Amino acid sequence: MNAETNNSRRQFLKAGALVGGGLVIGFVIPGARRLSAQPAAAAAVASFAPNAFLRIGNDDSVTVLLSHSEMGQGVWTALPMLIAEELDADWSKIKVEHAPAAPAYFSPVFGMQGTGGSTSTWSEFDRYRQAGAAARAMLLQAAAAHFKVPVAEVRTENGEAIAGKQRVRYGALADAAGKLNAPDAATITLKDPKDWKIIGKATKRLDSPEKITGRAQFGMDVQFEGLLTAVVARSPVFGGKVKSFDATAAKAVAGVRNVVRIPTGVAVIADHYWAAKQGRDALKVEWDLGPNAALDSTTLRAQFTELAGTPGLPASQAGDVAAALAKAAKTVEAEYALPYLAHAPMEPLNCTVKISPDKCELWIGTQFQTLEQKTAAEITGLKPEQVFVHTAFLGGGFGRRANPSPDVVFEAVHIAKAANAPVKTVWSREDDVRGGFYRPAFVHKAKVGLDADGKPIAWQHVIAGQSIIAGTFFEPMMVKNGIDATSTEGVADSPYLKDVPDHRVGLHSPRPGIPVLWWRSVGHSHTAFAMESLVDELAHAAGKDPVEYRRGLLADHTRHLGVLNLVAEKAGWGGPLEKGRARGVAVHESFGSFIAQVAEVSVENGTIRVHRVVCAVDCGVAINPAGIAAQIESGIAFGLGAALHSRITFKDGRVQESNYHDYQVLRMSEMPAVEVHIVPSTEKSGGVGEPGTPPIAPAVANALFALNGQRLRELPFQLAAQAATPAKA
């Protein structure tokens, strides 16, 4: 580090309210912004703002201040493993805290503080290791002075510095090391992977004890003296507005303090949740339902289907598709449809807000601290740095807690401002399922021409569905020539299309007025179903085994082929099965990881039963194999629930589903046995929180076709409603 950085670091250390003695290592993203005055832990102000840091205390503790949110995906463990590896730390002494919200903690991917897109681990892989290595170098210097020996004679191991028979714990060296200049980044040497002792080792999660014992604090757990609770009456139709309301009966409910109108509806503020809910139930509101009062799922499906029958804007194209189709020995046509989906996290949305003249505090489980800070600043008139975000554990995110549009924080700050008191705003699950943001519905129409050997030579593919980016501040950055890449990812960049000389992928992005948002695995949640179902149909049309057919198409795509071969081996593809069962396969790349799955299914009394799922994953360097396996299992459960049950439907402008009884997710009794096999790799780490979801629906669909010849092309699967419809040939 240069002199300016070292000077800034020393000034940072003077802000002792944050550190309390010991050694602090900050590590900065190249080109990231610095602040002239940075709030730290709601107390100290310092001129140096590290993007993240580790703190070694006199008690031997090693604390990692994490700029990413923990929502079950395991970054609370995986990222500290990177630091601990290079630090030679005692793993039992590792502690983790969520960082405050500030530009200093911006993600190198998003340009803001946020967690999503399965980016946390790979984007921090080098930065966190460098922090651990820098701290170790400073501890070595301090130990050499302590032992009165050259640095070269000192080594580190399990939280100790050792020279000959002399040993000293890191905690005893922390103060002395903290007074040294940090090493220049160019002089830091990271460990050779062959010497890793922590990275790559299955490691139990650091947050598990807190969650098992109930000590972990989620947003819903926040409670303090004087805190009120609010719920909001919102329009039953998206885009509707309040015409008038009568709060007389609501205010008569014991515990109700106030009823106020806010931009999204009418808020009832009370001493506790039940009083607020009863007050809302008693509220009389007259709504102007607006232009979406006639929204209907059947009509929307017909509109999307009609759009998918026309070319659309080009997302990917090469050659002359029409001419190539005319020369094909055989053609396959298929249509696939997927519904709107809710995120339905276990912890409903909530946000606690406390406003004072020069400060606004938020307690929330969020995926995007910067957006929440910006929203609160705009409403209160404060500067963003005057908004303090206390990030809680997230009781499920799946993209729902990464909303760039006005949402729970927008409402919560308006309510606290109107109440002139601290207020926790709570959405019930019904509020969220009926009035939240959804994974868009999509229709895919494809026509593929095959040569005499069954190889694709022409591919025409049109996608119709809402853009999740259009209308947000991300649009100028992420929508190019009318194409939202999150709508076409997994098709436009598919390895199958790369080798087809004549192909075209078209996109329609209608705007029916339904609020939409990224949902676990984003575009891959629908494109993988269409592509892997279609490739299975091509294999059947070519008269070839589905695995062998894919091997031919993926011959030049090593990592795809690697997971396909591994999953086929581990699943016993082609081997004997119990009577009444069949296997289906799917392979897909998303978020830098390659996943292949084989599902083993049966149909029992008209109900689809998935007995076993074998999964092979190549996610590059596997930091925590235990965490990877858990996330793949989770992704399979999430995707399987959507394949078998979940959908959001509209009638007369209103969402028909409301809670887990009618918006069904996977039940424990339906969870299949899952085997996860990780491909050893030295490639760059990819994501694992999302890639497990896309392949499961097509793997099940393909197994059902193998079982009974019924090709299901619409989610969720409905055996009784869909007759066996072989592909047109």
mmCIF file of C-alpha atoms in Angstrom, residues 51-253:
data_model
loop_
_atom_site.group_PDB
_atom_site.id
_atom_site.type_symbol
_atom_site.label_atom_id
_atom_site.label_comp_id
_atom_site.label_asym_id
_atom_site.label_seq_id
_atom_site.Cartn_x
_atom_site.Cartn_y
_atom_site.Cartn_z
ATOM 1 C CA ASN A 51 -14.743 -1.641 1.526
ATOM 2 C CA ALA A 52 -14.631 -4.489 4.013
ATOM 3 C CA PHE A 53 -12.130 -5.520 6.616
ATOM 4 C CA LEU A 54 -11.107 -8.062 9.166
ATOM 5 C CA ARG A 55 -10.467 -7.156 12.758
ATOM 6 C CA ILE A 56 -8.208 -9.173 15.060
ATOM 7 C CA GLY A 57 -8.928 -8.478 18.710
ATOM 8 C CA ASN A 58 -6.831 -8.862 21.829
ATOM 9 C CA ASP A 59 -9.080 -11.803 22.740
ATOM 10 C CA ASP A 60 -7.852 -13.737 19.657
ATOM 11 C CA SER A 61 -11.160 -13.142 17.863
ATOM 12 C CA VAL A 62 -11.041 -12.586 14.098
ATOM 13 C CA THR A 63 -14.082 -10.594 12.991
ATOM 14 C CA VAL A 64 -15.039 -10.252 9.344
ATOM 15 C CA LEU A 65 -17.257 -7.273 8.555
ATOM 16 C CA LEU A 66 -19.322 -8.525 5.650
ATOM 17 C CA SER A 67 -20.744 -6.174 3.031
ATOM 18 C CA HIS A 68 -22.912 -8.994 1.650
ATOM 19 C CA SER A 69 -26.201 -10.161 3.150
ATOM 20 C CA GLU A 70 -26.687 -13.643 4.550
ATOM 21 C CA MET A 71 -30.013 -15.064 3.401
ATOM 22 C CA GLY A 72 -29.319 -18.757 3.693
ATOM 23 C CA GLN A 73 -26.838 -18.974 0.817
ATOM 24 C CA GLY A 74 -23.821 -19.407 3.099
ATOM 25 C CA VAL A 75 -21.646 -16.321 2.516
ATOM 26 C CA TRP A 76 -21.483 -15.903 6.299
ATOM 27 C CA THR A 77 -19.190 -18.960 6.174
ATOM 28 C CA ALA A 78 -17.686 -19.112 2.670
ATOM 29 C CA LEU A 79 -16.232 -15.591 2.603
ATOM 30 C CA PRO A 80 -14.578 -15.832 6.057
ATOM 31 C CA MET A 81 -13.054 -19.135 4.894
ATOM 32 C CA LEU A 82 -11.106 -17.177 2.280
ATOM 33 C CA ILE A 83 -9.679 -14.844 4.909
ATOM 34 C CA ALA A 84 -9.018 -17.628 7.412
ATOM 35 C CA GLU A 85 -7.097 -19.631 4.817
ATOM 36 C CA GLU A 86 -4.562 -16.925 4.073
ATOM 37 C CA LEU A 87 -4.442 -15.765 7.689
ATOM 38 C CA ASP A 88 -3.784 -19.248 9.081
ATOM 39 C CA ALA A 89 -6.525 -18.402 11.559
ATOM 40 C CA ASP A 90 -8.012 -20.511 14.300
ATOM 41 C CA TRP A 91 -11.417 -21.203 12.732
ATOM 42 C CA SER A 92 -13.074 -21.421 16.140
ATOM 43 C CA LYS A 93 -12.227 -17.731 16.685
ATOM 44 C CA ILE A 94 -13.903 -16.452 13.510
ATOM 45 C CA LYS A 95 -16.827 -14.060 13.967
ATOM 46 C CA VAL A 96 -18.924 -12.261 11.364
ATOM 47 C CA GLU A 97 -20.943 -9.022 11.360
ATOM 48 C CA HIS A 98 -23.001 -7.321 8.674
ATOM 49 C CA ALA A 99 -21.359 -4.098 7.502
ATOM 50 C CA PRO A 100 -23.130 -0.734 7.661
ATOM 51 C CA ALA A 101 -24.494 0.710 4.427
ATOM 52 C CA ALA A 102 -22.085 3.028 2.631
ATOM 53 C CA PRO A 103 -20.435 3.447 -0.785
ATOM 54 C CA ALA A 104 -17.284 2.022 0.794
ATOM 55 C CA TYR A 105 -18.915 -1.405 0.819
ATOM 56 C CA PHE A 106 -20.005 -1.432 -2.803
ATOM 57 C CA SER A 107 -19.990 -4.762 -4.595
ATOM 58 C CA PRO A 108 -17.399 -4.946 -7.384
ATOM 59 C CA VAL A 109 -20.166 -6.384 -9.591
ATOM 60 C CA PHE A 110 -23.153 -4.101 -8.963
ATOM 61 C CA GLY A 111 -21.452 -0.784 -8.279
ATOM 62 C CA MET A 112 -23.551 -0.576 -5.133
ATOM 63 C CA GLN A 113 -23.828 -2.518 -1.897
ATOM 64 C CA GLY A 114 -25.833 -5.577 -2.775
ATOM 65 C CA THR A 115 -26.136 -9.333 -2.787
ATOM 66 C CA GLY A 116 -27.584 -11.334 -5.649
ATOM 67 C CA GLY A 117 -26.959 -13.055 -8.932
ATOM 68 C CA SER A 118 -24.800 -15.680 -7.202
ATOM 69 C CA THR A 119 -21.921 -13.196 -7.350
ATOM 70 C CA SER A 120 -20.693 -12.838 -3.771
ATOM 71 C CA THR A 121 -18.111 -15.616 -3.594
ATOM 72 C CA TRP A 122 -16.443 -15.298 -6.970
ATOM 73 C CA SER A 123 -16.386 -11.490 -6.860
ATOM 74 C CA GLU A 124 -14.641 -11.503 -3.458
ATOM 75 C CA PHE A 125 -12.352 -14.505 -3.974
ATOM 76 C CA ASP A 126 -9.153 -12.504 -4.445
ATOM 77 C CA ARG A 127 -10.037 -9.510 -2.286
ATOM 78 C CA TYR A 128 -10.806 -11.501 0.860
ATOM 79 C CA ARG A 129 -7.749 -13.716 0.477
ATOM 80 C CA GLN A 130 -5.541 -10.656 0.055
ATOM 81 C CA ALA A 131 -6.919 -9.199 3.275
ATOM 82 C CA GLY A 132 -6.071 -12.388 5.144
ATOM 83 C CA ALA A 133 -2.595 -12.500 3.639
ATOM 84 C CA ALA A 134 -1.927 -8.841 4.497
ATOM 85 C CA ALA A 135 -2.936 -9.392 8.108
ATOM 86 C CA ARG A 136 -0.727 -12.466 8.339
ATOM 87 C CA ALA A 137 2.271 -10.508 7.004
ATOM 88 C CA MET A 138 1.809 -7.840 9.668
ATOM 89 C CA LEU A 139 1.426 -10.453 12.392
ATOM 90 C CA LEU A 140 4.660 -12.073 11.213
ATOM 91 C CA GLN A 141 6.471 -8.746 11.567
ATOM 92 C CA ALA A 142 5.052 -8.191 15.038
ATOM 93 C CA ALA A 143 5.958 -11.742 16.054
ATOM 94 C CA ALA A 144 9.531 -11.340 14.789
ATOM 95 C CA ALA A 145 9.941 -8.250 16.946
ATOM 96 C CA HIS A 146 8.355 -10.072 19.884
ATOM 97 C CA PHE A 147 10.659 -13.090 19.521
ATOM 98 C CA LYS A 148 13.656 -10.921 18.498
ATOM 99 C CA VAL A 149 14.301 -13.091 15.439
ATOM 100 C CA PRO A 150 14.248 -12.399 11.668
ATOM 101 C CA VAL A 151 10.800 -12.563 10.033
ATOM 102 C CA ALA A 152 11.992 -15.464 7.904
ATOM 103 C CA GLU A 153 12.262 -17.601 11.043
ATOM 104 C CA VAL A 154 8.613 -17.108 11.994
ATOM 105 C CA ARG A 155 5.713 -19.165 10.698
ATOM 106 C CA THR A 156 1.993 -19.139 11.455
ATOM 107 C CA GLU A 157 -0.456 -21.907 12.249
ATOM 108 C CA ASN A 158 -3.986 -22.055 13.641
ATOM 109 C CA GLY A 159 -4.013 -18.537 15.094
ATOM 110 C CA GLU A 160 -0.456 -18.586 16.431
ATOM 111 C CA ALA A 161 2.941 -17.233 15.372
ATOM 112 C CA ILE A 162 5.739 -19.741 15.956
ATOM 113 C CA ALA A 163 9.522 -19.427 16.027
ATOM 114 C CA GLY A 164 11.301 -22.570 17.093
ATOM 115 C CA LYS A 165 9.741 -23.555 20.423
ATOM 116 C CA GLN A 166 8.301 -20.096 21.028
ATOM 117 C CA ARG A 167 4.596 -19.499 20.372
ATOM 118 C CA VAL A 168 2.338 -16.491 20.714
ATOM 119 C CA ARG A 169 -1.380 -16.135 19.937
ATOM 120 C CA TYR A 170 -2.535 -13.591 17.387
ATOM 121 C CA GLY A 171 -4.461 -11.681 20.055
ATOM 122 C CA ALA A 172 -1.257 -10.913 21.942
ATOM 123 C CA LEU A 173 0.272 -9.515 18.742
ATOM 124 C CA ALA A 174 -2.771 -7.595 17.516
ATOM 125 C CA ASP A 175 -1.951 -4.201 19.052
ATOM 126 C CA ALA A 176 1.661 -4.264 17.886
ATOM 127 C CA ALA A 177 0.668 -5.432 14.403
ATOM 128 C CA GLY A 178 -1.949 -2.706 14.248
ATOM 129 C CA LYS A 179 0.763 -0.036 14.522
ATOM 130 C CA LEU A 180 2.671 -1.336 11.498
ATOM 131 C CA ASN A 181 2.318 -0.205 7.915
ATOM 132 C CA ALA A 182 0.251 -2.575 5.846
ATOM 133 C CA PRO A 183 2.195 -4.328 3.080
ATOM 134 C CA ASP A 184 1.826 -3.140 -0.479
ATOM 135 C CA ALA A 185 -0.659 -5.325 -2.340
ATOM 136 C CA ALA A 186 1.960 -6.088 -4.985
ATOM 137 C CA THR A 187 4.198 -7.704 -2.373
ATOM 138 C CA ILE A 188 1.545 -10.082 -1.041
ATOM 139 C CA THR A 189 1.932 -13.696 -2.087
ATOM 140 C CA LEU A 190 -1.153 -15.864 -1.822
ATOM 141 C CA LYS A 191 -1.002 -19.553 -0.986
ATOM 142 C CA ASP A 192 -0.636 -22.170 -3.649
ATOM 143 C CA PRO A 193 -3.903 -24.150 -3.834
ATOM 144 C CA LYS A 194 -2.003 -27.332 -2.939
ATOM 145 C CA ASP A 195 -1.322 -25.785 0.475
ATOM 146 C CA TRP A 196 -4.938 -24.911 1.264
ATOM 147 C CA LYS A 197 -6.231 -26.315 4.536
ATOM 148 C CA ILE A 198 -9.595 -24.546 4.760
ATOM 149 C CA ILE A 199 -10.653 -23.734 1.195
ATOM 150 C CA GLY A 200 -12.156 -26.871 -0.305
ATOM 151 C CA LYS A 201 -12.889 -28.480 3.055
ATOM 152 C CA ALA A 202 -16.529 -29.192 3.985
ATOM 153 C CA THR A 203 -17.200 -26.685 6.766
ATOM 154 C CA LYS A 204 -20.168 -26.262 9.083
ATOM 155 C CA ARG A 205 -21.971 -22.941 8.807
ATOM 156 C CA LEU A 206 -21.057 -20.211 11.264
ATOM 157 C CA ASP A 207 -24.633 -18.936 11.431
ATOM 158 C CA SER A 208 -26.214 -22.305 12.258
ATOM 159 C CA PRO A 209 -25.806 -22.120 16.066
ATOM 160 C CA GLU A 210 -27.417 -18.670 16.144
ATOM 161 C CA LYS A 211 -30.355 -19.827 14.044
ATOM 162 C CA ILE A 212 -30.829 -23.142 15.824
ATOM 163 C CA THR A 213 -30.918 -21.478 19.237
ATOM 164 C CA GLY A 214 -33.074 -18.571 18.086
ATOM 165 C CA ARG A 215 -30.436 -15.954 18.904
ATOM 166 C CA ALA A 216 -30.134 -14.827 15.283
ATOM 167 C CA GLN A 217 -32.010 -11.602 14.641
ATOM 168 C CA PHE A 218 -34.142 -11.336 11.543
ATOM 169 C CA GLY A 219 -35.913 -8.137 10.579
ATOM 170 C CA MET A 220 -39.172 -9.418 12.049
ATOM 171 C CA ASP A 221 -37.446 -9.863 15.432
ATOM 172 C CA VAL A 222 -36.611 -6.179 15.901
ATOM 173 C CA GLN A 223 -38.306 -4.763 18.974
ATOM 174 C CA PHE A 224 -37.529 -1.855 21.306
ATOM 175 C CA GLU A 225 -39.316 0.540 23.657
ATOM 176 C CA GLY A 226 -41.810 2.772 21.905
ATOM 177 C CA LEU A 227 -41.854 0.815 18.631
ATOM 178 C CA LEU A 228 -45.224 0.776 16.867
ATOM 179 C CA THR A 229 -46.389 -1.593 14.133
ATOM 180 C CA ALA A 230 -48.107 -0.746 10.851
ATOM 181 C CA VAL A 231 -49.856 -2.599 8.061
ATOM 182 C CA VAL A 232 -51.045 -1.106 4.790
ATOM 183 C CA ALA A 233 -54.287 -1.463 2.857
ATOM 184 C CA ARG A 234 -53.256 -1.571 -0.806
ATOM 185 C CA SER A 235 -55.291 -1.594 -3.981
ATOM 186 C CA PRO A 236 -56.581 -5.075 -4.859
ATOM 187 C CA VAL A 237 -55.592 -4.315 -8.463
ATOM 188 C CA PHE A 238 -52.112 -3.227 -9.529
ATOM 189 C CA GLY A 239 -52.051 0.465 -10.396
ATOM 190 C CA GLY A 240 -55.204 1.268 -8.416
ATOM 191 C CA LYS A 241 -55.412 4.318 -6.158
ATOM 192 C CA VAL A 242 -57.351 5.428 -3.108
ATOM 193 C CA LYS A 243 -60.440 7.492 -3.963
ATOM 194 C CA SER A 244 -61.531 7.919 -0.350
ATOM 195 C CA PHE A 245 -61.433 6.131 2.992
ATOM 196 C CA ASP A 246 -63.268 6.086 6.288
ATOM 197 C CA ALA A 247 -61.070 5.293 9.300
ATOM 198 C CA THR A 248 -63.769 5.582 11.975
ATOM 199 C CA ALA A 249 -64.126 1.835 12.633
ATOM 200 C CA ALA A 250 -60.390 1.262 12.324
ATOM 201 C CA LYS A 251 -59.578 3.888 14.940
ATOM 202 C CA ALA A 252 -62.104 2.309 17.298
ATOM 203 C CA VAL A 253 -60.005 -0.883 17.474
#
